[in-house]
Amino acid sequence: MGEWFEQNGALLGLALLDGIASAALIFMVAVGLNLVFGVLRVLNVAHGSFFAIGAYAAASLGLLLASAGLPAWASLLAILLAAVLTGLTLGPLIERFLLRRIYAEESVLQLLVTFALFMILEDAQKLLWGVQPVSFSGPVSMMGTVDVPFAGDVIPYNTYQVILLPAIALLTLVGLALFLRRTLTGRVIVAVTLDREAATAMGIDAGRIYLLTFAFGAVLAALGGALSAPTASLVPGVGASTIVLSFAVVATAGLGQIEGAALTALMIGIGRSVAVTFEPELEVVVPYLIMVTVLLVRPQGLFGVLETRRI
Amino acid sequence: MTLRRTEILLALLLAAAIILAALSTPWLRFVLTIALAKGVAVLGILLLLRAGQVSFGHALYVALGAYAVAFLAPSVPEASLLLPTAAALAGAVGLLVGLFVSRYREIFFGMLNLALSMVFYSVLEKLYHITKGTDGIRVPAITVLGQPLEGAAYGWTVFGTALALAFLFGLFVRAYLASPMGQALAAIKTRETRLDFMGVSPRHVLLSAYVLSAVMAGCAGALIAMATRHVTPLLAYWTASGELVFIAVLGGAGGVLGPFLGAITFELVRVYAAATVADAWQMILGTVLLLVILFARGGIWGLVASWLGRRRAA
């Protein structure tokens, strides 16, 4: 072990940092998926598409601002702007005109409707942005690198991924927890999650809460995507892998868990990056391996609470 | 005549139409073989839909059947052995996976199937030295009942096998749905707890349907491998699973003719659409899926059945 560590210590450190950076992004998507499912009781398969569209929108906007001669920090603004624009246009439109029609339907049909939406959005990306890889690395090169001490070594890593992404994810986590527990709107969302009928009977406008939550979830996913844009070149198919990955996080953590989702995202993110570094063939399998193992032992997820079945 | 008896008559008419079409236009024979094979796989999806469950991962079993044929064909080049082997392998894996996924319902059921099929897809893609990755594997020439067949004769044989299997599985699923096991499937959808009260294990009911669906998908995969003579990991990709679900909804889950009506429509439209609007193909599928769900819940079979019902009433 000692000898192995001597040889591969720096590699392991690099894998851990990669893992933290990707966990931050997965968390942004998974937490929105979780929140939307909790309130609307619809698993939105198209949630991964918000991530992909957010990423493409950020890249386009960022490249546009750069070519207009704006300073480098403007690209960070582009990321934020792209996420908010994507989330706030797609989210409310989809909730109002599509999901609203199917809340009373059986869950298979709801799943199929969001799946259909996913197929539509997937091709919409190809039509809008083409199938060639899009690259937008301005923010990463702008922020430079930082030396991370690890086990006696020093690993230079780019600041964007190792400081900014985790910081934003952490901010989201804390902000969301405070919002849901301390503010009136947040508590209303929790109330609707726990018992829709009782909440409606108390005079809560469930429709408004649905719209709000869905739009909010869409913005979070788009933000995750927008933040991911500078870290890798964008290719079609990001949406599919993102939704499967974030579903793995939500299922492993347990539905309705926010802090749990953060921990699980970290687990899956690091698991995946360690696999990429040491056993690249296993990369894609690791998240599902973690999910299946956890679900075999705890069907309700790591942090989930067992719900009594209703007759 | 009752609708159930009319169904058989319609099936015979449809089969005759398919054979005529294949005879008149040679390239249609291949398209229709694939459509019949997919129809067989969709019959399995229909069983699961009866239980209110939707699997976004059944391409796993299609690919399993297809790769079984591709791997075994060099050593056992005989269709009458390859087909049952592929089906048995898909059934065995279906049992193993089913033991796990039959504990879950709805989204978990759908997404776990999706996850597993994507794992299989990446295994096929990544283990290049075994599976040749995205290049896929060519299926060598195989004999049928000891007869080495070439060109059109081979094509007709695979077509005939697909048609025969479609009839066989269609009749079987019809009988299964009418049996207590099939009736219990519908009960999983409406009130699962009541099955428990009656002393029936919902898990076993779902598991049997799941294994059957895997066997049918495996058969479909074997047929596709024999018809196309080339298998690639794309057979296991999520879009392929989505296609199966799409065909099930398009054709209608109300009767066993639905999957075949859906599959034939789907493949014929694709022949034309793929050439003209390749980039927007998923988008068209998604839009049609939305329209069917929102406005024509019963699919094509639903439209046919209600038309027949009106005629009888008139």
XYZ file of C-alpha atoms in Angstrom:
625
model
C 0.000 0.000 0.000
C 2.738 2.419 1.022
C 4.699 1.765 -2.121
C 1.611 2.013 -4.305
C 0.777 5.338 -2.704
C 4.290 6.575 -3.311
C 3.904 5.903 -7.017
C 0.285 6.882 -7.550
C -0.289 9.461 -4.801
C -0.324 12.445 -7.128
C -2.591 10.583 -9.555
C -5.020 9.773 -6.753
C -4.998 13.403 -5.639
C -5.778 14.479 -9.177
C -8.620 11.936 -9.354
C -10.072 13.274 -6.087
C -10.004 16.847 -7.391
C -11.623 15.758 -10.669
C -14.244 13.968 -8.636
C -15.041 17.001 -6.500
C -15.376 19.194 -9.583
C -17.744 16.810 -11.337
C -19.687 16.132 -8.127
C -20.400 19.862 -7.855
C -22.008 19.815 -11.311
C -23.946 16.582 -10.780
C -25.293 17.953 -7.522
C -26.711 21.061 -9.221
C -28.762 18.880 -11.569
C -29.719 16.174 -9.080
C -30.961 18.593 -6.437
C -33.316 20.244 -8.930
C -34.572 16.895 -10.190
C -35.216 15.870 -6.598
C -37.023 19.079 -5.691
C -39.242 18.937 -8.776
C -40.101 15.300 -8.155
C -40.918 16.025 -4.532
C -43.400 18.761 -5.389
C -44.858 17.738 -8.765
C -44.517 13.961 -8.310
C -43.325 13.841 -11.925
C -39.885 12.518 -12.736
C -38.748 14.918 -15.395
C -36.659 12.936 -17.877
C -36.089 16.172 -19.789
C -34.247 17.617 -16.780
C -30.947 16.550 -18.317
C -31.840 18.524 -21.443
C -31.949 21.721 -19.365
C -28.364 20.956 -18.375
C -27.323 20.457 -21.996
C -29.168 23.521 -23.295
C -27.775 25.628 -20.445
C -24.293 24.509 -21.434
C -24.764 25.320 -25.115
C -26.410 28.653 -24.328
C -23.511 29.631 -22.023
C -20.958 28.692 -24.664
C -22.762 30.683 -27.369
C -23.263 33.726 -25.163
C -19.725 33.544 -23.796
C -18.190 33.323 -27.266
C -20.435 36.154 -28.439
C -19.342 38.442 -25.585
C -15.701 37.547 -26.151
C -15.916 38.351 -29.847
C -17.604 41.670 -28.962
C -14.356 42.555 -27.183
C -15.662 42.477 -23.620
C -13.157 41.687 -20.850
C -12.644 38.073 -19.731
C -14.720 38.351 -16.545
C -17.774 38.918 -18.722
C -17.732 35.235 -19.597
C -18.669 34.430 -16.003
C -21.596 36.794 -16.394
C -22.496 34.965 -19.592
C -22.693 31.681 -17.683
C -25.073 33.105 -15.104
C -27.171 34.916 -17.678
C -27.427 31.874 -19.940
C -28.561 29.675 -17.049
C -31.247 32.091 -15.883
C -32.487 32.732 -19.414
C -32.636 29.022 -20.279
C -34.333 28.022 -17.046
C -36.836 30.848 -16.963
C -37.962 30.435 -20.578
C -38.106 26.637 -20.855
C -39.239 25.901 -17.294
C -42.469 27.918 -17.091
C -43.398 27.163 -20.725
C -43.142 23.414 -20.203
C -44.919 23.437 -16.849
C -47.784 25.634 -18.051
C -48.483 24.116 -21.435
C -47.489 20.477 -21.022
C -47.118 19.162 -17.489
C -50.222 20.961 -16.242
C -52.326 18.797 -18.532
C -51.083 15.509 -17.120
C -50.906 15.913 -13.322
C -54.039 13.806 -12.926
C -52.795 11.027 -15.222
C -51.125 7.769 -14.231
C -47.406 8.010 -13.682
C -46.478 5.916 -16.752
C -48.045 8.528 -18.975
C -46.310 11.341 -17.109
C -43.013 9.563 -17.596
C -43.739 9.093 -21.296
C -44.644 12.754 -21.733
C -41.369 13.971 -20.240
C -39.549 11.332 -22.261
C -41.158 12.663 -25.448
C -40.104 16.145 -24.403
C -36.582 14.889 -23.882
C -36.469 13.475 -27.419
C -37.722 16.773 -28.831
C -35.213 18.885 -26.885
C -32.370 16.523 -27.778
C -32.880 17.143 -31.509
C -33.584 20.818 -30.949
C -30.021 21.103 -29.609
C -28.628 19.386 -32.687
C -30.594 21.692 -34.971
C -29.553 24.822 -33.086
C -25.917 24.049 -32.293
C -24.998 21.321 -34.761
C -23.221 18.083 -33.971
C -19.653 19.434 -34.030
C -18.035 19.845 -30.593
C -18.396 23.388 -29.208
C -15.548 24.632 -27.066
C -15.656 27.574 -24.639
C -12.737 27.523 -22.244
C -12.425 31.265 -21.514
C -13.344 31.188 -17.817
C -11.017 28.280 -17.028
C -7.951 29.888 -18.570
C -8.884 33.282 -17.125
C -8.911 32.022 -13.542
C -5.544 30.309 -13.809
C -4.385 27.477 -11.579
C -3.974 26.975 -7.872
C -1.544 24.655 -6.074
C -3.408 22.088 -4.018
C -1.308 20.374 -1.327
C -1.983 16.644 -1.184
C -0.082 14.049 0.872
C 3.203 15.903 0.751
C 2.791 16.663 -2.933
C 1.608 19.822 -4.612
C -0.890 19.390 -7.415
C -1.519 22.354 -9.695
C -5.198 22.389 -10.682
C -7.345 24.986 -12.406
C -9.027 27.370 -9.993
C -12.316 27.329 -11.865
C -12.970 23.653 -11.226
C -11.436 23.203 -7.819
C -12.557 26.433 -6.111
C -15.397 28.083 -8.029
C -17.527 25.007 -8.853
C -17.497 23.485 -5.342
C -18.094 26.938 -3.857
C -21.181 27.471 -6.019
C -22.483 23.979 -5.236
C -21.969 24.567 -1.520
C -23.680 27.934 -1.769
C -26.600 26.276 -3.535
C -26.809 23.596 -0.866
C -26.778 26.025 2.054
C -28.976 28.549 0.298
C -31.543 25.923 -0.630
C -31.615 24.429 2.868
C -32.119 27.896 4.400
C -34.708 28.827 1.764
C -36.775 25.698 2.342
C -36.615 25.878 6.138
C -36.624 29.597 6.924
C -38.676 31.425 4.323
C -42.438 31.299 3.900
C -42.279 30.245 0.229
C -39.766 27.555 1.099
C -41.950 26.177 3.854
C -44.938 26.186 1.538
C -42.924 24.121 -0.950
C -42.049 21.649 1.798
C -45.709 21.527 2.846
C -46.825 20.705 -0.709
C -44.119 18.023 -0.927
C -45.286 16.359 2.271
C -49.017 16.480 1.645
C -50.456 18.144 -1.407
C -54.095 17.806 -0.360
C -53.657 19.136 3.140
C -51.594 22.048 1.835
C -54.239 22.920 -0.743
C -56.914 22.715 1.925
C -54.949 25.296 3.930
C -55.360 27.716 1.056
C -52.028 27.190 -0.676
C -52.147 27.771 -4.417
C -50.543 24.491 -5.506
C -50.436 25.537 -9.169
C -48.269 28.548 -8.352
C -45.917 26.417 -6.246
C -45.628 23.859 -9.065
C -44.679 26.564 -11.542
C -42.208 28.139 -9.143
C -40.526 24.862 -8.234
C -40.290 23.649 -11.803
C -38.776 26.923 -13.016
C -36.370 26.921 -10.098
C -35.292 23.337 -10.810
C -34.810 24.194 -14.482
C -32.596 27.167 -13.582
C -30.469 24.976 -11.293
C -30.004 22.351 -14.023
C -29.220 24.999 -16.624
C -26.740 26.591 -14.206
C -25.051 23.224 -13.757
C -24.823 22.900 -17.504
C -23.635 26.478 -18.026
C -20.928 25.971 -15.402
C -19.861 22.736 -17.095
C -19.495 24.401 -20.498
C -15.927 25.715 -19.954
C -14.645 22.407 -18.557
C -15.202 20.168 -21.581
C -16.156 20.598 -25.213
C -19.869 20.126 -25.776
C -21.155 17.244 -27.848
C -24.678 15.899 -28.423
C -25.755 13.268 -25.918
C -24.783 15.233 -22.794
C -28.452 15.422 -21.827
C -28.938 11.656 -21.782
C -25.904 10.864 -19.676
C -26.700 13.729 -17.289
C -30.247 12.608 -16.577
C -29.170 9.011 -15.960
C -26.328 10.140 -13.719
C -28.426 12.554 -11.690
C -31.159 9.965 -11.367
C -28.528 7.615 -9.966
C -27.643 10.285 -7.396
C -31.264 10.915 -6.435
C -32.100 7.200 -6.171
C -28.965 6.446 -4.154
C -29.545 9.338 -1.777
C -33.268 8.747 -1.407
C -36.058 10.881 -2.799
C -36.499 14.242 -1.110
C -33.019 14.395 0.405
C -30.979 17.540 -0.273
C -27.919 17.149 1.969
C -27.963 13.446 1.134
C -27.902 14.265 -2.557
C -24.779 16.385 -2.004
C -22.963 13.558 -0.230
C -24.040 11.008 -2.837
C -22.999 13.285 -5.676
C -19.580 13.519 -4.051
C -19.443 9.740 -3.690
C -20.445 9.068 -7.279
C -18.319 11.903 -8.686
C -15.175 10.712 -6.909
C -15.941 7.054 -7.632
C -16.195 7.869 -11.300
C -13.035 9.963 -11.510
C -10.995 7.373 -9.594
C -12.261 4.807 -12.112
C -11.324 7.096 -15.021
C -7.793 7.417 -13.639
C -7.093 3.800 -12.738
C -9.583 1.610 -14.628
C -10.973 3.644 -17.556
C -13.188 0.766 -18.769
C -15.158 0.936 -15.530
C -15.903 4.652 -15.744
C -19.473 4.418 -16.990
C -20.340 1.443 -14.818
C -19.273 2.877 -11.436
C -22.277 5.165 -10.759
C -24.722 2.335 -11.485
C -22.679 -0.091 -9.456
C -22.909 2.269 -6.486
C -26.637 2.807 -7.079
C -27.493 -0.880 -7.486
C -25.459 -1.877 -4.429
C -27.129 0.756 -2.262
C -30.620 -0.064 -3.546
C -30.114 -3.783 -2.908
C -29.343 -3.077 0.744
C -31.536 -0.017 1.290
C -34.335 0.203 -1.301
C -35.340 3.636 0.025
C -31.860 5.035 -0.594
C -29.027 5.908 1.788
C -30.795 8.794 3.480
C -34.374 8.077 2.441
C -37.209 7.476 4.855
C -39.373 4.432 4.244
C -42.861 5.489 3.233
C -45.787 3.377 4.303
C -47.712 2.058 1.345
C -51.119 3.579 0.922
C -53.986 1.261 0.223
C -68.592 -11.331 -34.522
C -66.880 -10.286 -31.306
C -63.832 -8.044 -31.300
C -61.659 -10.919 -30.103
C -62.580 -13.032 -33.127
C -62.290 -10.076 -35.465
C -58.767 -9.620 -34.108
C -57.692 -13.000 -35.540
C -59.275 -12.208 -38.871
C -57.505 -8.851 -38.929
C -54.206 -10.514 -38.045
C -54.564 -12.898 -41.007
C -55.455 -9.994 -43.289
C -52.469 -8.031 -42.025
C -50.167 -11.024 -42.584
C -51.474 -11.431 -46.129
C -50.915 -7.726 -46.792
C -47.361 -7.956 -45.444
C -46.547 -10.968 -47.623
C -48.027 -9.257 -50.709
C -46.036 -6.108 -50.007
C -42.829 -8.102 -49.588
C -43.529 -9.978 -52.824
C -44.265 -6.875 -54.845
C -41.372 -4.721 -53.604
C -38.209 -6.689 -52.740
C -36.621 -4.038 -50.487
C -39.797 -3.931 -48.394
C -39.145 -7.536 -47.357
C -36.151 -6.434 -45.289
C -37.975 -3.457 -43.751
C -40.934 -5.645 -42.836
C -38.699 -8.333 -41.313
C -37.232 -5.724 -38.982
C -40.723 -4.376 -38.245
C -42.007 -7.855 -37.331
C -38.972 -8.482 -35.121
C -39.494 -5.187 -33.308
C -43.184 -5.988 -32.998
C -42.249 -9.166 -31.119
C -40.066 -7.140 -28.722
C -42.865 -4.584 -28.271
C -45.269 -7.389 -27.289
C -43.079 -7.726 -24.199
C -43.308 -3.981 -23.541
C -47.080 -4.344 -23.846
C -47.103 -6.968 -21.075
C -45.257 -4.560 -18.783
C -47.498 -1.660 -19.797
C -50.499 -3.751 -18.705
C -48.953 -3.680 -15.247
C -48.551 0.085 -15.514
C -44.766 -0.247 -15.756
C -42.609 1.116 -18.514
C -39.066 -0.055 -19.158
C -36.645 2.353 -20.802
C -34.081 -0.413 -21.060
C -35.437 -3.319 -23.060
C -32.957 -2.683 -25.846
C -30.622 -4.482 -23.433
C -32.338 -7.790 -24.255
C -32.591 -7.038 -27.965
C -28.845 -6.397 -28.040
C -28.210 -9.464 -25.908
C -30.069 -11.674 -28.397
C -28.322 -10.041 -31.347
C -24.824 -10.331 -29.845
C -25.512 -13.927 -28.814
C -26.141 -14.723 -32.482
C -23.063 -12.760 -33.579
C -20.789 -14.495 -31.056
C -22.111 -18.013 -31.531
C -22.631 -17.991 -35.301
C -18.977 -18.748 -36.153
C -19.034 -21.945 -34.050
C -22.734 -22.909 -34.396
C -23.887 -21.580 -37.800
C -27.445 -22.952 -37.541
C -30.460 -20.656 -37.158
C -32.686 -23.242 -35.451
C -30.123 -23.514 -32.637
C -29.079 -19.860 -32.471
C -32.600 -18.489 -32.079
C -33.568 -20.562 -28.998
C -30.136 -19.995 -27.463
C -30.437 -16.240 -27.856
C -33.952 -16.349 -26.373
C -32.808 -18.511 -23.459
C -29.855 -16.243 -22.732
C -32.079 -13.151 -22.757
C -34.543 -14.982 -20.516
C -31.815 -15.964 -18.044
C -30.436 -12.423 -17.839
C -34.026 -11.174 -17.638
C -34.634 -13.420 -14.633
C -31.496 -12.177 -12.904
C -32.231 -8.501 -13.585
C -35.945 -9.066 -12.976
C -35.305 -10.381 -9.471
C -33.807 -6.975 -8.767
C -36.044 -4.574 -10.707
C -39.349 -6.306 -9.882
C -39.008 -4.822 -6.393
C -39.471 -1.379 -7.878
C -42.321 0.384 -9.570
C -42.885 3.226 -12.001
C -39.973 5.663 -12.226
C -37.551 3.416 -10.369
C -38.493 0.481 -12.557
C -38.125 2.536 -15.720
C -34.888 4.244 -14.778
C -33.170 1.165 -13.339
C -33.822 -0.626 -16.607
C -32.435 2.373 -18.453
C -29.332 2.413 -16.264
C -28.658 -1.300 -16.758
C -29.065 -1.105 -20.518
C -26.680 1.845 -20.643
C -24.141 -0.161 -18.651
C -24.433 -2.962 -21.203
C -24.108 -0.425 -24.012
C -20.878 0.964 -22.603
C -19.511 -2.523 -21.965
C -20.153 -3.378 -25.615
C -18.562 -0.129 -26.674
C -15.532 -0.165 -24.374
C -14.379 -3.814 -24.491
C -12.990 -3.386 -27.967
C -10.854 -6.531 -27.975
C -13.972 -8.677 -27.434
C -16.833 -6.794 -29.055
C -14.964 -4.692 -31.643
C -16.512 -1.587 -30.040
C -18.650 0.696 -32.178
C -17.504 -1.075 -35.348
C -19.699 -3.980 -34.359
C -19.472 -7.583 -35.444
C -20.364 -9.105 -38.794
C -22.571 -12.160 -38.573
C -21.209 -14.915 -40.836
C -23.481 -16.896 -43.162
C -25.643 -19.346 -41.233
C -27.604 -22.397 -42.300
C -31.310 -22.873 -41.728
C -32.213 -26.451 -40.742
C -28.945 -27.566 -42.298
C -29.606 -25.809 -45.603
C -27.026 -23.241 -46.667
C -29.123 -20.412 -48.126
C -28.074 -17.459 -50.244
C -29.492 -14.058 -51.137
C -33.247 -13.928 -51.635
C -33.882 -17.440 -50.302
C -32.148 -16.524 -47.029
C -34.026 -13.226 -46.836
C -37.363 -14.973 -47.355
C -36.518 -17.565 -44.699
C -35.716 -14.926 -42.065
C -38.859 -13.030 -43.096
C -40.944 -16.204 -42.747
C -39.408 -16.984 -39.354
C -40.167 -13.462 -38.154
C -43.770 -13.737 -39.355
C -44.213 -17.155 -37.743
C -42.733 -15.961 -34.439
C -44.912 -12.861 -34.567
C -48.015 -15.073 -34.856
C -46.813 -17.493 -32.215
C -45.946 -14.837 -29.654
C -49.043 -12.820 -30.539
C -51.306 -15.791 -29.802
C -49.324 -16.611 -26.695
C -49.536 -13.085 -25.266
C -53.267 -13.020 -26.039
C -53.771 -16.217 -24.054
C -51.444 -14.995 -21.304
C -53.311 -11.723 -20.858
C -56.600 -13.629 -20.567
C -55.124 -16.024 -17.982
C -55.121 -15.297 -14.229
C -51.452 -14.262 -14.435
C -52.334 -11.742 -17.139
C -55.362 -10.461 -15.251
C -53.182 -9.990 -12.180
C -50.896 -7.755 -14.256
C -53.705 -5.254 -14.677
C -54.275 -5.417 -10.930
C -50.688 -4.248 -10.305
C -51.589 -1.125 -12.218
C -54.841 -0.376 -10.394
C -54.377 -1.560 -6.787
C -51.364 -3.661 -6.063
C -52.082 -4.057 -2.361
C -55.299 -5.890 -3.133
C -53.296 -8.597 -4.897
C -51.403 -9.078 -1.665
C -54.710 -9.383 0.177
C -55.803 -12.124 -2.210
C -52.641 -14.066 -1.511
C -51.084 -13.351 -4.900
C -47.489 -12.120 -4.940
C -47.366 -9.014 -7.159
C -43.628 -9.417 -7.421
C -43.969 -12.851 -8.979
C -46.638 -11.639 -11.370
C -44.401 -8.808 -12.536
C -41.311 -11.015 -12.615
C -42.967 -13.590 -14.903
C -44.068 -10.873 -17.278
C -40.586 -9.365 -17.154
C -38.847 -12.639 -18.015
C -41.313 -13.246 -20.859
C -40.667 -9.753 -22.180
C -36.922 -10.397 -22.044
C -37.320 -13.648 -23.984
C -39.371 -11.912 -26.666
C -36.865 -9.056 -26.903
C -34.048 -11.637 -27.165
C -35.863 -13.365 -30.052
C -36.327 -10.004 -31.726
C -32.612 -9.282 -31.330
C -31.673 -12.631 -32.839
C -33.983 -11.993 -35.800
C -32.519 -8.520 -36.307
C -28.976 -9.931 -36.221
C -29.939 -12.583 -38.782
C -31.630 -10.046 -41.046
C -29.006 -7.288 -40.897
C -26.011 -9.666 -40.556
C -24.249 -6.966 -38.530
C -24.587 -6.000 -34.853
C -23.420 -2.780 -33.148
C -23.664 -1.423 -29.575
C -26.318 1.039 -30.829
C -28.807 -1.829 -30.462
C -28.528 -1.341 -26.686
C -28.530 2.478 -26.661
C -31.341 4.277 -24.845
C -32.805 5.539 -28.112
C -33.444 1.917 -29.129
C -35.302 1.293 -25.865
C -37.197 4.517 -26.381
C -38.193 3.315 -29.839
C -39.749 0.160 -28.384
C -41.785 2.180 -25.888
C -42.700 4.591 -28.663
C -43.958 1.782 -30.904
C -45.974 0.326 -28.029
C -47.741 3.642 -27.427
C -48.153 4.410 -31.138
C -49.614 0.991 -31.910
C -51.716 0.930 -28.767
C -51.469 -1.332 -25.740
C -55.093 -2.478 -25.939
C -54.493 -5.558 -28.116
C -51.733 -7.768 -29.449
C -52.117 -6.379 -32.972
C -51.123 -2.951 -31.648
C -47.363 -3.642 -31.472
C -47.288 -4.915 -35.057
C -49.415 -2.098 -36.450
C -47.135 0.314 -34.590
C -43.895 -1.341 -35.694
C -44.884 -1.508 -39.366
C -46.018 2.121 -39.403
C -42.868 3.155 -37.579
C -40.437 1.343 -39.884
C -42.199 2.461 -43.070
C -42.268 6.094 -41.979
C -38.635 5.851 -40.951
C -37.538 4.644 -44.381
C -38.821 7.890 -45.855
C -38.210 10.247 -42.941
C -34.636 9.124 -42.260
C -33.658 10.160 -45.761
C -35.255 13.594 -45.623
C -35.187 14.751 -41.986
C -32.446 12.676 -40.340
C -31.497 15.443 -37.901
C -35.025 15.932 -36.629
C -35.991 12.262 -36.374
C -36.089 12.134 -32.552
C -37.986 15.396 -32.559
C -40.664 13.956 -34.833
C -40.906 10.831 -32.678
C -41.265 12.954 -29.550
C -43.948 15.131 -31.099
C -45.974 12.151 -32.344
C -45.635 10.516 -28.922
C -46.996 13.659 -27.248
C -49.880 13.901 -29.723
C -50.819 10.232 -29.278
C -50.732 10.492 -25.477
C -52.686 13.738 -25.362
C -55.257 13.078 -28.107
C -55.390 9.393 -29.156
C -54.622 7.442 -26.004
C -55.422 4.020 -27.551
C -52.927 4.359 -30.398
C -53.560 2.913 -33.855
C -55.220 -0.209 -32.466
C -57.497 1.995 -30.342
C -58.628 3.853 -33.466
C -59.236 0.590 -35.359
C -61.119 -0.957 -32.442
C -63.389 2.037 -31.948
C -64.080 2.163 -35.695
C -65.040 -1.528 -35.642
C -67.207 -0.901 -32.573
C -69.068 1.904 -34.339
C -69.645 -0.262 -37.390
C -71.145 -3.013 -35.262
C -73.392 -0.559 -33.473
C -74.597 0.945 -36.739
